[in-house]
CSV table of C-alpha atoms in Angstrom, one decimal:
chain,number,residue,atom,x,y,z
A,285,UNK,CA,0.0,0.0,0.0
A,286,UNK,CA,1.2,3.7,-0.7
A,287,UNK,CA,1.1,6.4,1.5
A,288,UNK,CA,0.3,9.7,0.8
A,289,UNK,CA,-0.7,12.6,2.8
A,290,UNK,CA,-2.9,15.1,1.1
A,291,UNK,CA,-4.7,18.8,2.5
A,292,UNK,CA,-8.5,18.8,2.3
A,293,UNK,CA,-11.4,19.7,3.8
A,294,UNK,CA,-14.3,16.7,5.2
A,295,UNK,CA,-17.1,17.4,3.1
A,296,UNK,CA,-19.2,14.0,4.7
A,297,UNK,CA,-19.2,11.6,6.5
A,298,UNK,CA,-21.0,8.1,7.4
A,299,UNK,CA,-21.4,5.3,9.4
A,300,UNK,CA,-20.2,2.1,8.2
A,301,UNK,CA,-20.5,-1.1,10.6
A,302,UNK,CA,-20.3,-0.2,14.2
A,303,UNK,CA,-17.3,1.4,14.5
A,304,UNK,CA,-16.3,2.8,11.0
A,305,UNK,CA,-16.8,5.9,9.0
A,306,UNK,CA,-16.8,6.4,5.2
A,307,UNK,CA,-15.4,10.2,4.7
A,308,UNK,CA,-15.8,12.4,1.3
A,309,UNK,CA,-12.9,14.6,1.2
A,310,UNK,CA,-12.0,17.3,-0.8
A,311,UNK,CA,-8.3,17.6,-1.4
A,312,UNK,CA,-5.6,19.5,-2.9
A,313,UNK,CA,-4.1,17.5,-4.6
A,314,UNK,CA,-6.7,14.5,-5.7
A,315,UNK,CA,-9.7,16.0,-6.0
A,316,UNK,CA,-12.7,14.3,-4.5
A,317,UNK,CA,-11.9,11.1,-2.7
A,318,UNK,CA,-13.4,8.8,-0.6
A,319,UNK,CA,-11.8,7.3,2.2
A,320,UNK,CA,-12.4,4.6,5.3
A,321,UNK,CA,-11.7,5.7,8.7
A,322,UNK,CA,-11.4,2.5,10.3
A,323,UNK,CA,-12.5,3.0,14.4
A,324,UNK,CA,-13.2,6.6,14.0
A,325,UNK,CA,-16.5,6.1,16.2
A,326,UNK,CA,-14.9,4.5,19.5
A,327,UNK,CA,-14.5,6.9,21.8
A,328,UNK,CA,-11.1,6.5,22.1
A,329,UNK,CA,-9.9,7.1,18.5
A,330,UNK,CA,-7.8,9.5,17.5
A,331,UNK,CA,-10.0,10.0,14.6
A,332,UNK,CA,-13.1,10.6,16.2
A,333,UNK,CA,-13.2,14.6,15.8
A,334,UNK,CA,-10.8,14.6,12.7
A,335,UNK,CA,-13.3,12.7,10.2
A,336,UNK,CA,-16.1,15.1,10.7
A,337,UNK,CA,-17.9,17.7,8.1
A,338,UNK,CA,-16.0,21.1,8.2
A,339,UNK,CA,-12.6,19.8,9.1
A,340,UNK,CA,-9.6,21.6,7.2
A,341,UNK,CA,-6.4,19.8,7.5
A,342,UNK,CA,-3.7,17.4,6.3
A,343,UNK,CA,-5.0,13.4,6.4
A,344,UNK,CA,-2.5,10.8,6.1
A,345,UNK,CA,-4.3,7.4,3.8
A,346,UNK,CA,-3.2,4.7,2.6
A,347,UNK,CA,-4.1,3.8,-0.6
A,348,UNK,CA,-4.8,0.3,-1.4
A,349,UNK,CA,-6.7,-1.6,-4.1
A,350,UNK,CA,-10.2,-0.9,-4.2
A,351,UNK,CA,-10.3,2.3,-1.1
A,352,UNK,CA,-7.8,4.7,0.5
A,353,UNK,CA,-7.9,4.1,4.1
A,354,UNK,CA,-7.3,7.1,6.3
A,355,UNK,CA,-4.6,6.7,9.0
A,356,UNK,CA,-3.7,10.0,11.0
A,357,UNK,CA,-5.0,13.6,10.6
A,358,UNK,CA,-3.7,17.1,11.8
A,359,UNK,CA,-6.7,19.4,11.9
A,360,UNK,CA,-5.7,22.5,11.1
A,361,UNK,CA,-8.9,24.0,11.0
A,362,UNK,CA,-12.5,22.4,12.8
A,363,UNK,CA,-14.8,25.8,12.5
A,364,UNK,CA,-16.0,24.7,15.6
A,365,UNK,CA,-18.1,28.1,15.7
A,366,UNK,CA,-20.5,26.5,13.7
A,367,UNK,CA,-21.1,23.8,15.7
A,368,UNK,CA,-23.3,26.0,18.4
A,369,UNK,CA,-24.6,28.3,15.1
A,370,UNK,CA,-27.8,26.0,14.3
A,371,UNK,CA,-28.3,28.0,11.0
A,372,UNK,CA,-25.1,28.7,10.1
A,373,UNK,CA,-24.1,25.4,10.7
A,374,UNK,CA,-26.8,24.2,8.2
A,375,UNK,CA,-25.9,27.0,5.8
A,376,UNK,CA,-22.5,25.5,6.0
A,377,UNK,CA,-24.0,22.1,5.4
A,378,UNK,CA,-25.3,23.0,1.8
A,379,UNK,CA,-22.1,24.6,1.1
A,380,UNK,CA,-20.7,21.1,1.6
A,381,UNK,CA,-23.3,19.2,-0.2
A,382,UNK,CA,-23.3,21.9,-3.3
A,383,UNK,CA,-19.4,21.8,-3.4
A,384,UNK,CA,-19.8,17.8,-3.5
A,385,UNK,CA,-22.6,17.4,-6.4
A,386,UNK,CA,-19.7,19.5,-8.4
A,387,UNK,CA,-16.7,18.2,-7.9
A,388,UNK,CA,-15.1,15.1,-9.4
A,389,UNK,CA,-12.6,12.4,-8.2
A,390,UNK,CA,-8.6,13.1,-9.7
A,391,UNK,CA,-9.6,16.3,-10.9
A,392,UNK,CA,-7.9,19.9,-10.4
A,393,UNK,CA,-9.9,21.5,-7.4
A,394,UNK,CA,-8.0,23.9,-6.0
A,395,UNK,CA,-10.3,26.6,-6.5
A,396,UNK,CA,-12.9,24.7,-5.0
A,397,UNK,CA,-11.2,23.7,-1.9
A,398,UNK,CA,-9.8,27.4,-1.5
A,399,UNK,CA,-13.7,28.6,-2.1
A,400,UNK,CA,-14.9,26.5,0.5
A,401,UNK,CA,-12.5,26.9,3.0
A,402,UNK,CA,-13.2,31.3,2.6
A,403,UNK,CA,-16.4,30.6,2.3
A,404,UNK,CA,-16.9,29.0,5.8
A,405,UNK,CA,-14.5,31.4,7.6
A,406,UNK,CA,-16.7,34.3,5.9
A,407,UNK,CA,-19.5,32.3,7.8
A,408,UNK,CA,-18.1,32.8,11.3
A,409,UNK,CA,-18.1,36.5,10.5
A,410,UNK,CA,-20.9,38.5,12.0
A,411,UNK,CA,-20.7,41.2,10.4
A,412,UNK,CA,-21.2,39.5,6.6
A,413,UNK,CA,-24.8,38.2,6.5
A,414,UNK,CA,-25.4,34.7,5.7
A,415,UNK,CA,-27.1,35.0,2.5
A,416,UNK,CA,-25.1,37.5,1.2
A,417,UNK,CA,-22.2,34.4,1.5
A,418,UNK,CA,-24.8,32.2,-0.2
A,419,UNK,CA,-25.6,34.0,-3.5
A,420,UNK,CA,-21.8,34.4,-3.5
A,421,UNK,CA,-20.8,30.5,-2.6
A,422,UNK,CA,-23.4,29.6,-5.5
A,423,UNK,CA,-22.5,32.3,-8.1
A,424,UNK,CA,-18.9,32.0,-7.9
A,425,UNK,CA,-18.6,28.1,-8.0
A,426,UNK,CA,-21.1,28.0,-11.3
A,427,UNK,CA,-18.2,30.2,-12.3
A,428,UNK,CA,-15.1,27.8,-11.2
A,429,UNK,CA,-17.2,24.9,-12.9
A,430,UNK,CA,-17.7,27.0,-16.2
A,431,UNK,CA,-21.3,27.3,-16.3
A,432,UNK,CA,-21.8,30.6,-14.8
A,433,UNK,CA,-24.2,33.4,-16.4
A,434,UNK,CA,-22.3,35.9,-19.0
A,435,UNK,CA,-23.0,39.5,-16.7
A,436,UNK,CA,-20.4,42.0,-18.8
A,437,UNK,CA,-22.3,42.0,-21.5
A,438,UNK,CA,-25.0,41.3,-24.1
A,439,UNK,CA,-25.5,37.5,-24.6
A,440,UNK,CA,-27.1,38.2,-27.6
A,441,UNK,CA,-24.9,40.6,-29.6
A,442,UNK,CA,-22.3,41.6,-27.3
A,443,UNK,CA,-23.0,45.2,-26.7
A,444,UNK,CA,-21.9,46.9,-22.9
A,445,UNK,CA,-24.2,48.2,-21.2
A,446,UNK,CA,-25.5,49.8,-17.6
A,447,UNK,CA,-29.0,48.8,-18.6
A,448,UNK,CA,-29.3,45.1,-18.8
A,449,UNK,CA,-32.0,42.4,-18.3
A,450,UNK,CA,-30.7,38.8,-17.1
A,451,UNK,CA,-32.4,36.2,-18.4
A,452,UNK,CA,-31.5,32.6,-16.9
A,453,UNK,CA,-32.8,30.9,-19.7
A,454,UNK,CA,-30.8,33.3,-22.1
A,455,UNK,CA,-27.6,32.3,-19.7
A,456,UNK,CA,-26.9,35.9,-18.7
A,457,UNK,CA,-27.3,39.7,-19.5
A,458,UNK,CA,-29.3,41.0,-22.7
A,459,UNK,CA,-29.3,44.8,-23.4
A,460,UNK,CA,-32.4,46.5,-24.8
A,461,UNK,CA,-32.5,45.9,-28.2
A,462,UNK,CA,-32.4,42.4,-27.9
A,463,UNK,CA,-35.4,41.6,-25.4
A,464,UNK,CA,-37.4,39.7,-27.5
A,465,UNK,CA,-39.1,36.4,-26.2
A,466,UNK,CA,-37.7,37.1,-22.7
A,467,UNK,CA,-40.1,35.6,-20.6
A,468,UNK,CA,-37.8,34.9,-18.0
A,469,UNK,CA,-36.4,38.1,-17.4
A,470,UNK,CA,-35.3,41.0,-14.4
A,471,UNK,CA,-34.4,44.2,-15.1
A,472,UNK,CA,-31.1,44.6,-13.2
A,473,UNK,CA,-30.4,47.5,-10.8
A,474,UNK,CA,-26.6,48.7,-11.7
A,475,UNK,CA,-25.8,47.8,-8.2
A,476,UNK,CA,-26.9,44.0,-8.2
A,477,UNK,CA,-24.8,43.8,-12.0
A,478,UNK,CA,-21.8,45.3,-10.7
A,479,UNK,CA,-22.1,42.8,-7.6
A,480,UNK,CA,-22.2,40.0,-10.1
A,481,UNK,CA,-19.5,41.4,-12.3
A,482,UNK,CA,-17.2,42.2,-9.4
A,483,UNK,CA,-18.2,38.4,-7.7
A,484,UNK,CA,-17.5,37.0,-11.3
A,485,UNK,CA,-14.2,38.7,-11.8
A,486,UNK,CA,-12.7,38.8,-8.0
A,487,UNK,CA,-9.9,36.9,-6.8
A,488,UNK,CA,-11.3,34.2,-4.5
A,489,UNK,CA,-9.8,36.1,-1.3
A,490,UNK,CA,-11.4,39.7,-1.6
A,491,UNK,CA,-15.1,37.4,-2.2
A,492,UNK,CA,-16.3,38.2,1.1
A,493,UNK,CA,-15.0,41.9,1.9
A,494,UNK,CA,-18.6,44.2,0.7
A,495,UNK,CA,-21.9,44.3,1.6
A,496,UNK,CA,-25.4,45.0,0.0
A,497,UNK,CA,-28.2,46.7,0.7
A,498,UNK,CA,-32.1,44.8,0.7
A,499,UNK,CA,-32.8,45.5,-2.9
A,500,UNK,CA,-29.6,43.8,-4.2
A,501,UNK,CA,-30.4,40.6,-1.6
A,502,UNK,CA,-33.9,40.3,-3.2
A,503,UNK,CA,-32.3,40.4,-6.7
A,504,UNK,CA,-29.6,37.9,-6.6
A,505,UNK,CA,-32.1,35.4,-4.5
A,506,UNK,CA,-34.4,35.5,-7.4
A,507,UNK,CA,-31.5,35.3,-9.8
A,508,UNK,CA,-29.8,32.6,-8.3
A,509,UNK,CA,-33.1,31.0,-7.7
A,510,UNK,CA,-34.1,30.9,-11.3
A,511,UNK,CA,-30.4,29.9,-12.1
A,512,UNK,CA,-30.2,27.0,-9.5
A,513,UNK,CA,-33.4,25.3,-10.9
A,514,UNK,CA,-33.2,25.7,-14.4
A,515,UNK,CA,-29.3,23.9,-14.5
A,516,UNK,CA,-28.9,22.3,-11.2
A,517,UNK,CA,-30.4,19.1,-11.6
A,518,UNK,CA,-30.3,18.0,-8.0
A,519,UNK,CA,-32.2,18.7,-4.8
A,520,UNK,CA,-30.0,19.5,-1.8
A,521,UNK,CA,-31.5,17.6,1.2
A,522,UNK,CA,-29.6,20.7,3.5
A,523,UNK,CA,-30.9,23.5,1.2
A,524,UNK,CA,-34.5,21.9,2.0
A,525,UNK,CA,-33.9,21.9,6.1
A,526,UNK,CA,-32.2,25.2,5.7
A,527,UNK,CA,-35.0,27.2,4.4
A,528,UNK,CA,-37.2,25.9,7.2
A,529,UNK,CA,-35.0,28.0,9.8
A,530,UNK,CA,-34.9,30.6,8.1
């Protein structure tokens, strides 16, 4: 067996047998991968508070045939703040399971991981509301994954503008001479489209350094909204108990 030792962050984790858990991690360097943490549940283990969802650190495994198997880990990070924040412990929680349903096993996620690790320190910050982070975790990881909306300009003919419609189904912006058969669309206030241009455009570390005012909030919900269901086939179990607390 090889070992390796590789940075990630626990994205899930499950009981297997009556001891054993089954972690998702998402690393540096091999993407999605799943591993067994073999006596993680006995009270004793080393493991136990290592293999759980938020944990940011470096995980020893051993990689055998069929399964890596995880043998030490040094937690660097275990946001226990969320763990007495019922919402934004569950807001973290969709973070997780979004992040998951996108990225793959030996792929490059880097950007991913980086996203996910700012994205859960920007939750234990008071001062940034938590659907502010939201509509920017979503928005900027359609990006990352290369299916987010076109916002700088026309999707139809190309043309800059400060007075754009978005369109979901369109797959972005559209100016006003090319608004025909938009049945889907919202007439963008220039504050919510420079929020998505400068979300879009921004370097992963300045993500979570503005706020907005109510206007722009109810915008991007309904924006991401419309975006999330029209090309996210998938419904998150923790987006469903999440919107019941809040």
């Amino acid at each position: 067996m090889n070992q390796i030792v590789v940075t990630g962050m626990v994205l899930s984790a499950t009981p297997v047998g009556e001891y054993d858990k089954r972690v998702v991690i998402l690393t540096k360097e091999q993407g999605k991968i799943s591993a067994f943490a073999k006596g993680s549940r006995r009270i004793n283990s080393p493991l136990m508070g290592a293999v759980t969802p938020f944990s940011f650190g470096e995980f020893t495994i051993y990689e055998g045939r069929n399964s890596y198997t995880i043998q030490s880990a040094n937690i660097k990070n275990y946001f226990s703040e969320l763990r007495t924040d019922i919402e934004g412990a569950y807001y973290g929680f969709y973070f997780l399971e979004f992040a998951s349903y996108y990225v793959k096993e030996a792929n490059d996620e880097r950007e991913m991981l980086k996203l996910l690790y700012q994205t859960m320190k920007a939750l234990t910050n008071s001062k940034i509301p938590n659907q502010l982070i939201r509509y920017i975790f979503e928005l900027k990881t359609v990006c990352i994954n290369g299916e987010g909306p076109q916002v700088f300009q026309c999707v139809s003919c190309g043309k800059s503008s400060q007075d754009f419609m978005f369109s979901a189904q369109r797959g972005g912006v559209l100016c006003h001479d090319c608004l025909r058969d938009v049945v889907d669309g919202i007439y963008l206030k220039n504050s919510t489209l420079y929020t998505m241009q400068y979300i879009e455009s921004s370097s992963i570390e300045k993500l979570y350094t503005f706020l907005v005012n109510e206007e722009v909030m109810e915008q991007l919900d309904k924006i991401m909204e419309r975006y999330r269901t029209l090309y996210i086939d998938k419904k998150f179990k923790s987006l469903e108990i999440l919107e019941t607390l809040i």
